[in-house]
Coordinates of N, CA and C in Angstrom, one line a residue:
M1 N -61.1 -161.0 46.8 CA -61.2 -160.5 48.2 C -61.1 -159.0 48.2
F2 N -60.2 -158.4 47.5 CA -60.0 -156.9 47.4 C -60.3 -156.5 45.9
Y3 N -61.2 -155.6 45.8 CA -61.5 -155.0 44.4 C -60.6 -153.8 44.1
S4 N -60.5 -152.9 45.1 CA -59.6 -151.8 45.0 C -59.3 -151.2 46.4
L5 N -58.3 -150.4 46.4 CA -57.9 -149.7 47.6 C -57.8 -148.2 47.3
C6 N -58.4 -147.4 48.2 CA -58.4 -146.0 48.0 C -57.8 -145.3 49.2
G7 N -56.7 -144.6 49.1 CA -56.1 -144.0 50.2 C -54.9 -143.2 49.8
K8 N -54.1 -142.8 50.8 CA -52.9 -141.9 50.6 C -51.7 -142.8 50.3
I9 N -50.9 -142.5 49.3 CA -49.7 -143.2 49.0 C -48.6 -142.7 50.0
V10 N -48.1 -143.6 50.8 CA -47.2 -143.2 51.8 C -45.8 -143.7 51.5
H11 N -45.6 -144.5 50.5 CA -44.2 -145.0 50.2 C -44.2 -145.6 48.8
K12 N -43.1 -145.4 48.1 CA -42.9 -146.0 46.8 C -41.4 -146.5 46.8
E13 N -41.3 -147.7 46.1 CA -40.0 -148.2 45.7 C -40.1 -149.0 44.5
S14 N -39.1 -149.6 44.0 CA -39.1 -150.3 42.8 C -40.2 -151.4 42.8
L15 N -41.2 -151.2 41.9 CA -42.3 -152.2 41.8 C -43.2 -152.4 43.0
L16 N -43.2 -151.4 43.9 CA -44.0 -151.5 45.1 C -44.5 -150.1 45.5
A17 N -45.8 -150.1 45.9 CA -46.4 -148.9 46.5 C -47.2 -149.2 47.7
V18 N -47.1 -148.4 48.8 CA -47.9 -148.6 50.0 C -49.0 -147.6 50.1
V19 N -50.2 -148.1 50.2 CA -51.4 -147.2 50.3 C -51.9 -147.3 51.8
D20 N -52.1 -146.1 52.4 CA -52.6 -146.0 53.7 C -54.1 -145.9 53.6
V21 N -54.9 -146.9 54.1 CA -56.3 -146.9 54.1 C -56.8 -146.9 55.5
S22 N -57.3 -145.8 56.0 CA -57.8 -145.7 57.4 C -56.7 -146.2 58.4
G23 N -55.5 -145.8 58.2 CA -54.4 -146.2 59.1 C -53.8 -147.5 58.9
V24 N -54.2 -148.2 57.9 CA -53.6 -149.5 57.6 C -52.8 -149.4 56.3
G25 N -51.5 -149.7 56.3 CA -50.7 -149.6 55.1 C -50.7 -150.9 54.3
Y26 N -51.2 -150.8 53.1 CA -51.3 -152.0 52.2 C -50.1 -151.9 51.2
A27 N -49.3 -152.9 51.2 CA -48.2 -153.0 50.3 C -48.6 -153.6 49.0
C28 N -48.6 -152.9 47.9 CA -49.1 -153.4 46.6 C -47.9 -153.5 45.6
R29 N -47.7 -154.7 45.2 CA -46.7 -154.8 44.1 C -47.3 -154.3 42.8
T30 N -46.5 -153.6 42.0 CA -47.1 -152.9 40.9 C -46.1 -152.7 39.8
S31 N -46.6 -152.2 38.7 CA -45.7 -151.9 37.5 C -45.1 -150.5 37.6
M32 N -44.0 -150.3 36.8 CA -43.4 -149.0 36.7 C -44.4 -148.0 36.1
A33 N -45.3 -148.5 35.2 CA -46.3 -147.6 34.6 C -47.2 -147.0 35.7
T34 N -47.7 -147.9 36.6 CA -48.5 -147.4 37.7 C -47.7 -146.5 38.6
L35 N -46.5 -146.9 39.0 CA -45.7 -146.1 39.9 C -45.5 -144.7 39.4
G36 N -45.4 -144.6 38.1 CA -45.2 -143.2 37.5 C -46.4 -142.3 37.6
N37 N -47.6 -142.9 37.9 CA -48.8 -142.2 38.1 C -49.1 -141.9 39.6
L38 N -48.3 -142.4 40.5 CA -48.5 -142.2 41.9 C -47.6 -141.2 42.5
E39 N -48.0 -140.4 43.5 CA -47.2 -139.5 44.1 C -47.4 -139.6 45.6
V40 N -46.2 -139.8 46.3 CA -46.3 -139.9 47.8 C -47.0 -138.7 48.4
G41 N -47.9 -138.9 49.3 CA -48.6 -137.9 50.0 C -50.0 -137.5 49.4
R42 N -50.2 -138.1 48.2 CA -51.5 -137.8 47.5 C -52.4 -139.1 47.5
E43 N -53.7 -138.8 47.4 CA -54.7 -139.9 47.4 C -54.6 -140.6 46.0
A44 N -54.9 -141.9 46.0 CA -54.9 -142.6 44.8 C -55.8 -143.9 45.0
T45 N -56.3 -144.4 43.9 CA -57.0 -145.6 43.9 C -56.3 -146.7 43.1
L46 N -56.1 -147.9 43.7 CA -55.4 -149.0 43.0 C -56.4 -150.1 42.9
Y47 N -56.5 -150.6 41.6 CA -57.4 -151.8 41.4 C -56.5 -153.1 41.7
T48 N -57.0 -154.0 42.5 CA -56.1 -155.0 43.1 C -56.4 -156.4 42.7
Y49 N -55.4 -157.2 42.9 CA -55.4 -158.7 42.6 C -54.6 -159.3 43.7
L50 N -55.2 -160.3 44.4 CA -54.6 -161.0 45.5 C -54.0 -162.4 44.9
H51 N -52.7 -162.5 45.0 CA -52.1 -163.7 44.4 C -51.7 -164.6 45.6
V52 N -52.2 -165.8 45.7 CA -51.9 -166.7 46.8 C -51.1 -167.9 46.3
R53 N -50.0 -168.2 47.0 CA -49.2 -169.3 46.6 C -48.4 -169.8 47.8
E54 N -48.5 -171.1 48.1 CA -47.8 -171.8 49.2 C -47.8 -170.9 50.5
G55 N -48.9 -170.5 50.9 CA -49.1 -169.7 52.1 C -48.6 -168.3 52.1
I56 N -48.2 -167.8 50.9 CA -47.8 -166.4 50.7 C -48.9 -165.6 50.0
F57 N -49.3 -164.5 50.6 CA -50.3 -163.7 50.0 C -49.7 -162.4 49.5
D58 N -49.7 -162.2 48.2 CA -49.1 -161.0 47.6 C -50.3 -160.2 47.0
L59 N -50.3 -158.9 47.3 CA -51.3 -158.0 46.8 C -50.7 -157.2 45.7
Y60 N -51.4 -157.1 44.5 CA -50.9 -156.4 43.4 C -52.0 -155.3 43.1
G61 N -51.5 -154.1 42.8 CA -52.4 -153.0 42.5 C -52.0 -152.2 41.3
F62 N -53.0 -151.7 40.6 CA -52.7 -151.0 39.3 C -53.6 -149.7 39.2
A63 N -53.1 -148.7 38.6 CA -53.8 -147.4 38.5 C -55.0 -147.5 37.6
G64 N -55.0 -148.4 36.7 CA -56.2 -148.6 35.8 C -56.7 -150.0 35.7
R65 N -58.0 -150.1 35.5 CA -58.5 -151.5 35.4 C -58.0 -152.2 34.1
E66 N -57.7 -151.5 33.1 CA -57.2 -152.1 31.9 C -55.8 -152.8 32.1
E67 N -55.0 -152.1 33.0 CA -53.7 -152.7 33.3 C -53.9 -154.0 34.2
L68 N -54.8 -153.9 35.1 CA -55.2 -155.1 35.9 C -55.7 -156.2 35.1
S69 N -56.5 -155.9 34.1 CA -57.0 -157.0 33.2 C -55.9 -157.6 32.4
A70 N -55.0 -156.8 31.9 CA -53.8 -157.3 31.2 C -53.0 -158.2 32.1
F71 N -52.8 -157.8 33.3 CA -52.0 -158.6 34.3 C -52.6 -159.9 34.5
K72 N -53.9 -160.0 34.8 CA -54.6 -161.3 35.0 C -54.5 -162.1 33.8
M73 N -54.7 -161.5 32.6 CA -54.6 -162.3 31.4 C -53.2 -162.9 31.2
L74 N -52.2 -162.2 31.5 CA -50.8 -162.7 31.4 C -50.6 -163.9 32.4
L75 N -51.2 -163.8 33.6 CA -51.0 -164.8 34.6 C -51.7 -166.1 34.1
G76 N -52.6 -166.0 33.2 CA -53.3 -167.2 32.7 C -52.5 -168.0 31.6
I77 N -51.3 -167.5 31.3 CA -50.4 -168.1 30.3 C -49.4 -169.0 31.0
S78 N -49.3 -170.2 30.6 CA -48.3 -171.1 31.2 C -46.9 -170.6 31.2
G79 N -46.3 -170.6 32.4 CA -44.9 -170.1 32.5 C -44.8 -168.6 32.8
V80 N -45.9 -167.9 32.9 CA -45.9 -166.5 33.2 C -46.3 -166.3 34.6
G81 N -45.4 -165.9 35.5 CA -45.8 -165.6 36.9 C -45.9 -164.1 37.1
P82 N -46.3 -163.7 38.3 CA -46.5 -162.3 38.6 C -45.3 -161.4 38.2
R83 N -44.1 -161.9 38.5 CA -42.9 -161.1 38.2 C -42.7 -160.8 36.8
A84 N -42.9 -161.8 35.9 CA -42.8 -161.6 34.5 C -43.9 -160.7 34.0
A85 N -45.1 -160.9 34.5 CA -46.3 -160.1 34.1 C -46.0 -158.6 34.4
L86 N -45.5 -158.3 35.6 CA -45.2 -157.0 36.0 C -44.1 -156.4 35.1
S87 N -43.1 -157.2 34.8 CA -42.0 -156.8 33.9 C -42.5 -156.4 32.6
I88 N -43.4 -157.2 32.0 CA -44.0 -156.9 30.7 C -44.8 -155.6 30.7
L89 N -45.6 -155.4 31.8 CA -46.4 -154.2 31.9 C -45.6 -153.0 32.3
S90 N -44.4 -153.2 32.7 CA -43.5 -152.1 33.0 C -42.8 -151.6 31.8
S91 N -42.8 -152.4 30.7 CA -42.1 -152.1 29.5 C -43.0 -151.7 28.4
T92 N -44.3 -151.9 28.6 CA -45.3 -151.7 27.5 C -46.7 -151.4 28.1
T93 N -47.5 -150.8 27.3 CA -48.9 -150.6 27.7 C -49.8 -151.7 27.3
P94 N -51.0 -151.9 27.9 CA -51.9 -153.0 27.5 C -52.2 -153.0 26.0
E95 N -52.4 -151.8 25.4 CA -52.8 -151.7 24.0 C -51.6 -152.1 23.1
R96 N -50.4 -151.7 23.5 CA -49.2 -152.1 22.8 C -48.9 -153.6 22.9
L97 N -49.2 -154.1 24.1 CA -49.0 -155.6 24.3 C -49.9 -156.3 23.3
A98 N -51.2 -155.9 23.2 CA -52.1 -156.6 22.3 C -51.7 -156.5 20.9
M99 N -51.2 -155.3 20.5 CA -50.7 -155.1 19.1 C -49.5 -156.0 18.9
S100 N -48.6 -156.2 19.9 CA -47.5 -157.0 19.7 C -47.9 -158.5 19.4
V101 N -49.0 -158.9 20.1 CA -49.5 -160.3 19.8 C -50.1 -160.3 18.4
L102 N -50.9 -159.3 18.0 CA -51.5 -159.3 16.7 C -50.5 -159.4 15.6
S103 N -49.3 -158.7 15.8 CA -48.3 -158.6 14.7 C -47.2 -159.7 14.9
R104 N -47.4 -160.5 16.0 CA -46.3 -161.5 16.3 C -45.0 -160.9 16.5
D105 N -45.0 -159.8 17.2 CA -43.7 -159.1 17.5 C -43.1 -159.6 18.8
E106 N -42.4 -160.7 18.7 CA -41.8 -161.3 19.9 C -40.8 -160.4 20.5
K107 N -40.1 -159.6 19.7 CA -39.0 -158.7 20.1 C -39.5 -157.7 21.1
A108 N -40.7 -157.2 20.9 CA -41.3 -156.2 21.8 C -41.5 -156.8 23.2
L109 N -41.8 -158.1 23.2 CA -42.0 -158.7 24.5 C -40.7 -159.0 25.2
T110 N -39.7 -159.4 24.5 CA -38.4 -159.7 25.1 C -37.7 -158.4 25.6
A111 N -38.2 -157.3 25.3 CA -37.7 -156.1 25.8 C -37.9 -156.0 27.3
A112 N -38.8 -156.8 27.8 CA -39.1 -156.8 29.3 C -38.1 -157.6 30.0
A113 N -37.6 -157.2 31.1 CA -36.5 -157.9 31.9 C -37.1 -159.3 32.3
G114 N -36.2 -160.3 32.0 CA -36.6 -161.6 32.4 C -37.5 -162.4 31.5
V115 N -37.8 -161.8 30.4 CA -38.7 -162.4 29.4 C -37.8 -162.8 28.2
G116 N -37.5 -164.1 28.0 CA -36.7 -164.6 26.9 C -37.5 -164.9 25.7
K117 N -36.9 -165.3 24.6 CA -37.5 -165.6 23.4 C -38.6 -166.7 23.5
K118 N -38.3 -167.8 24.2 CA -39.2 -168.9 24.3 C -40.5 -168.5 25.0
L119 N -40.3 -167.7 26.1 CA -41.5 -167.2 26.8 C -42.3 -166.3 25.9
A120 N -41.6 -165.4 25.2 CA -42.3 -164.4 24.3 C -43.1 -165.2 23.3
Q121 N -42.5 -166.3 22.7 CA -43.2 -167.1 21.7 C -44.4 -167.7 22.3
R122 N -44.3 -168.2 23.5 CA -45.5 -168.9 24.2 C -46.6 -167.9 24.4
I123 N -46.3 -166.7 24.8 CA -47.3 -165.7 25.1 C -48.0 -165.4 23.8
V124 N -47.3 -165.1 22.7 CA -47.9 -164.9 21.4 C -48.8 -166.0 21.0
M125 N -48.3 -167.2 21.1 CA -49.0 -168.4 20.6 C -50.3 -168.6 21.4
E126 N -50.2 -168.6 22.7 CA -51.4 -168.8 23.5 C -52.5 -167.7 23.4
L127 N -52.0 -166.5 23.3 CA -53.0 -165.4 23.1 C -53.6 -165.4 21.7
E128 N -52.8 -165.8 20.7 CA -53.3 -165.8 19.4 C -54.3 -167.0 19.3
D129 N -54.0 -168.1 19.9 CA -55.0 -169.2 19.9 C -56.3 -168.9 20.6
K130 N -56.1 -168.1 21.7 CA -57.3 -167.7 22.5 C -58.2 -166.8 21.6
M131 N -57.5 -165.9 20.9 CA -58.3 -165.0 20.0 C -59.0 -165.8 18.9
G132 N -58.4 -166.8 18.3 CA -59.0 -167.6 17.3 C -60.2 -168.3 17.9
K133 N -60.1 -168.9 19.1 CA -61.2 -169.6 19.7 C -62.4 -168.6 20.0
S134 N -62.0 -167.4 20.4 CA -63.1 -166.4 20.7 C -63.9 -166.1 19.5
F135 N -63.3 -166.1 18.3 CA -64.0 -165.9 17.1 C -64.5 -167.1 16.4
G136 N -64.3 -168.3 17.1 CA -64.8 -169.5 16.6 C -64.0 -170.1 15.4
L137 N -62.7 -169.7 15.4 CA -61.8 -170.2 14.3 C -60.6 -170.8 14.9
D138 N -59.9 -171.5 14.0 CA -58.6 -172.1 14.4 C -57.5 -171.1 14.0
A139 N -56.8 -170.6 15.0 CA -55.8 -169.6 14.8 C -54.4 -170.3 14.3
A140 N -54.4 -171.6 14.3 CA -53.1 -172.2 14.0 C -52.6 -172.1 12.6
G141 N -53.5 -171.6 11.7 CA -53.2 -171.5 10.3 C -52.2 -170.4 10.0
G142 N -52.0 -169.5 10.9 CA -51.0 -168.4 10.6 C -51.3 -167.2 11.4
G143 N -50.3 -166.4 11.6 CA -50.4 -165.2 12.4 C -50.8 -164.1 11.5
I144 N -51.0 -163.0 12.1 CA -51.5 -161.8 11.4 C -50.3 -161.2 10.6
G145 N -49.2 -161.2 11.2 CA -48.0 -160.6 10.5 C -48.0 -159.1 10.6
A146 N -46.9 -158.5 10.7 CA -46.8 -157.1 10.9 C -47.5 -156.3 9.8
G147 N -48.4 -155.5 10.2 CA -49.1 -154.6 9.3 C -50.2 -155.3 8.4
A148 N -50.4 -156.6 8.7 CA -51.3 -157.3 7.8 C -52.8 -157.1 8.2
G149 N -53.0 -156.8 9.5 CA -54.3 -156.5 10.0 C -55.0 -157.8 10.5
A150 N -55.9 -157.6 11.4 CA -56.6 -158.8 12.0 C -57.4 -159.6 11.0
G151 N -58.0 -158.9 10.0 CA -58.8 -159.7 9.0 C -57.9 -160.6 8.2
A152 N -56.6 -160.4 8.1 CA -55.8 -161.3 7.3 C -55.7 -162.6 7.9
A153 N -55.6 -162.7 9.3 CA -55.5 -164.0 10.0 C -56.8 -164.6 10.2
F154 N -57.9 -163.8 10.3 CA -59.2 -164.4 10.6 C -60.2 -163.8 9.6
P155 N -60.1 -164.1 8.3 CA -61.0 -163.5 7.3 C -62.4 -163.7 7.6
G156 N -63.2 -162.6 7.6 CA -64.6 -162.7 7.8 C -65.1 -163.0 9.2
A157 N -64.1 -163.1 10.1 CA -64.4 -163.4 11.5 C -64.8 -162.2 12.4
L158 N -64.3 -161.1 12.0 CA -64.5 -159.9 12.8 C -65.7 -159.1 12.3
P159 N -66.7 -159.0 13.1 CA -68.0 -158.4 12.6 C -68.0 -156.9 12.4
L160 N -66.9 -156.2 12.6 CA -66.9 -154.8 12.6 C -66.5 -154.2 11.3
G161 N -66.4 -155.0 10.2 CA -66.2 -154.5 8.9 C -64.8 -154.4 8.4
G162 N -63.8 -154.9 9.1 CA -62.4 -154.8 8.7 C -61.7 -153.5 9.1
G163 N -60.5 -153.4 8.7 CA -59.8 -152.1 9.0 C -59.4 -152.0 10.4
K164 N -59.3 -150.7 10.8 CA -58.8 -150.4 12.2 C -59.7 -150.9 13.3
L165 N -61.0 -150.8 13.0 CA -62.0 -151.3 14.0 C -61.8 -152.8 14.3
S166 N -61.7 -153.6 13.3 CA -61.6 -155.0 13.5 C -60.2 -155.4 14.1
E167 N -59.2 -154.6 13.8 CA -57.9 -154.9 14.5 C -58.0 -154.5 16.0
A168 N -58.7 -153.4 16.2 CA -58.9 -153.0 17.6 C -59.7 -154.0 18.4
Q169 N -60.7 -154.5 17.7 CA -61.6 -155.5 18.4 C -60.8 -156.8 18.7
A170 N -60.0 -157.2 17.7 CA -59.1 -158.4 18.0 C -58.1 -158.2 19.1
A171 N -57.6 -156.9 19.2 CA -56.7 -156.6 20.3 C -57.3 -156.6 21.6
L172 N -58.6 -156.2 21.7 CA -59.3 -156.2 22.9 C -59.6 -157.6 23.4
V173 N -59.9 -158.5 22.4 CA -60.1 -159.9 22.7 C -58.8 -160.5 23.3
V174 N -57.6 -160.1 22.8 CA -56.4 -160.6 23.3 C -56.2 -160.2 24.8
L175 N -56.7 -159.0 25.1 CA -56.7 -158.5 26.5 C -57.7 -159.1 27.4
G176 N -58.5 -160.0 26.9 CA -59.4 -160.8 27.8 C -60.9 -160.4 27.7
Y177 N -61.2 -159.5 26.8 CA -62.6 -159.2 26.6 C -63.3 -160.1 25.5
S178 N -64.6 -160.3 25.6 CA -65.3 -161.1 24.6 C -65.5 -160.2 23.3
P179 N -65.6 -160.9 22.2 CA -65.9 -160.1 21.0 C -67.1 -159.2 21.1
A180 N -68.1 -159.6 21.8 CA -69.3 -158.7 22.0 C -69.0 -157.5 22.8
E181 N -68.2 -157.7 23.9 CA -67.8 -156.6 24.8 C -66.9 -155.6 24.0
A182 N -66.0 -156.2 23.2 CA -65.1 -155.3 22.4 C -65.9 -154.5 21.4
A183 N -66.8 -155.2 20.7 CA -67.6 -154.5 19.7 C -68.4 -153.3 20.3
Y184 N -69.0 -153.6 21.5 CA -69.8 -152.6 22.2 C -69.0 -151.4 22.6
A185 N -67.8 -151.7 23.1 CA -66.9 -150.6 23.6 C -66.4 -149.7 22.4
L186 N -66.3 -150.3 21.2 CA -65.8 -149.6 20.1 C -66.9 -148.7 19.4
K187 N -68.2 -149.0 19.8 CA -69.3 -148.2 19.2 C -69.0 -146.7 19.6
G188 N -69.1 -145.8 18.7 CA -68.9 -144.4 18.9 C -67.5 -143.9 18.9
V189 N -66.5 -144.9 18.8 CA -65.1 -144.5 18.7 C -64.9 -144.1 17.2
D190 N -64.3 -142.9 17.0 CA -64.1 -142.4 15.7 C -62.7 -142.9 15.2
A191 N -62.7 -144.1 14.7 CA -61.5 -144.8 14.3 C -60.8 -144.1 13.2
D192 N -61.5 -143.4 12.3 CA -60.9 -142.7 11.2 C -59.9 -141.7 11.6
A193 N -60.2 -141.1 12.8 CA -59.3 -140.0 13.2 C -58.2 -140.5 14.2
L194 N -58.2 -141.8 14.4 CA -57.2 -142.3 15.4 C -56.4 -143.4 14.8
T195 N -55.2 -143.7 15.4 CA -54.4 -144.9 15.0 C -55.1 -146.1 15.7
V196 N -54.7 -147.3 15.3 CA -55.2 -148.5 15.9 C -55.0 -148.5 17.4
E197 N -53.8 -148.1 17.8 CA -53.5 -148.1 19.3 C -54.3 -147.1 20.0
E198 N -54.6 -145.9 19.4 CA -55.4 -144.9 20.0 C -56.9 -145.4 20.1
T199 N -57.3 -146.1 19.1 CA -58.6 -146.7 19.1 C -58.8 -147.7 20.2
I200 N -57.8 -148.5 20.4 CA -57.9 -149.5 21.5 C -57.9 -148.8 22.8
R201 N -57.1 -147.7 23.0 CA -57.1 -147.0 24.2 C -58.4 -146.3 24.5
A202 N -59.0 -145.8 23.5 CA -60.4 -145.1 23.6 C -61.4 -146.2 24.0
A203 N -61.3 -147.4 23.5 CA -62.3 -148.4 23.8 C -62.1 -148.9 25.3
L204 N -60.8 -149.0 25.7 CA -60.5 -149.3 27.1 C -61.1 -148.3 28.0
R205 N -61.0 -147.1 27.7 CA -61.5 -146.0 28.6 C -63.0 -146.1 28.6
S206 N -63.7 -146.5 27.5 CA -65.1 -146.7 27.5 C -65.5 -147.8 28.4
M207 N -64.7 -148.9 28.4 CA -65.1 -150.1 29.2 C -64.9 -149.7 30.7
V208 N -63.9 -148.9 31.0 CA -63.7 -148.5 32.4 C -64.9 -147.7 32.9
S209 N -65.5 -147.0 32.0 CA -66.7 -146.1 32.5 C -68.0 -146.8 32.5
L210 N -68.0 -148.1 32.0 CA -69.3 -148.8 32.0 C -69.7 -149.2 33.4

């Protein structure tokens, strides 16, 4: 229903921002990361998601489309509701979230308030399985392991030649993009001069500009 809201920020509180659009104030639940980018009295654009449940309509808004994409991806995981998704995105960035999944770093996810070990394990398992299916492989054979790289878990599956680019492509797939979309976004990114996380961030910026 809503793609984005553009207007003046008139109020902020914990995990909530109110955007005045032509005299109508829209209350958007959001992450601490987005709140940090908003200033009361200034114009801003929030990319939105309308969550409907049992007659309740909650509007969520994010400063960047990559954060919105990560939020919707998290909602697709069994047991993860909007509150847990916001908590995760308040404690990490989309690119770090993807890297946590690639390295099976469950501790990084449990750093979010309200996210216990079992839920963190489920997030890693479901996103890892999704990544394997996206590349036409069975991901059940083992995780990537910290520092092992995407190619270690899915040998020969990533068409970008291994190394940082293939890890970044796998991370983008975790965030909900197709392998083809990820590969296209990574074209022109100078991975040699960047860390994997910076490579992912550069690709996300590229996707936003498409």
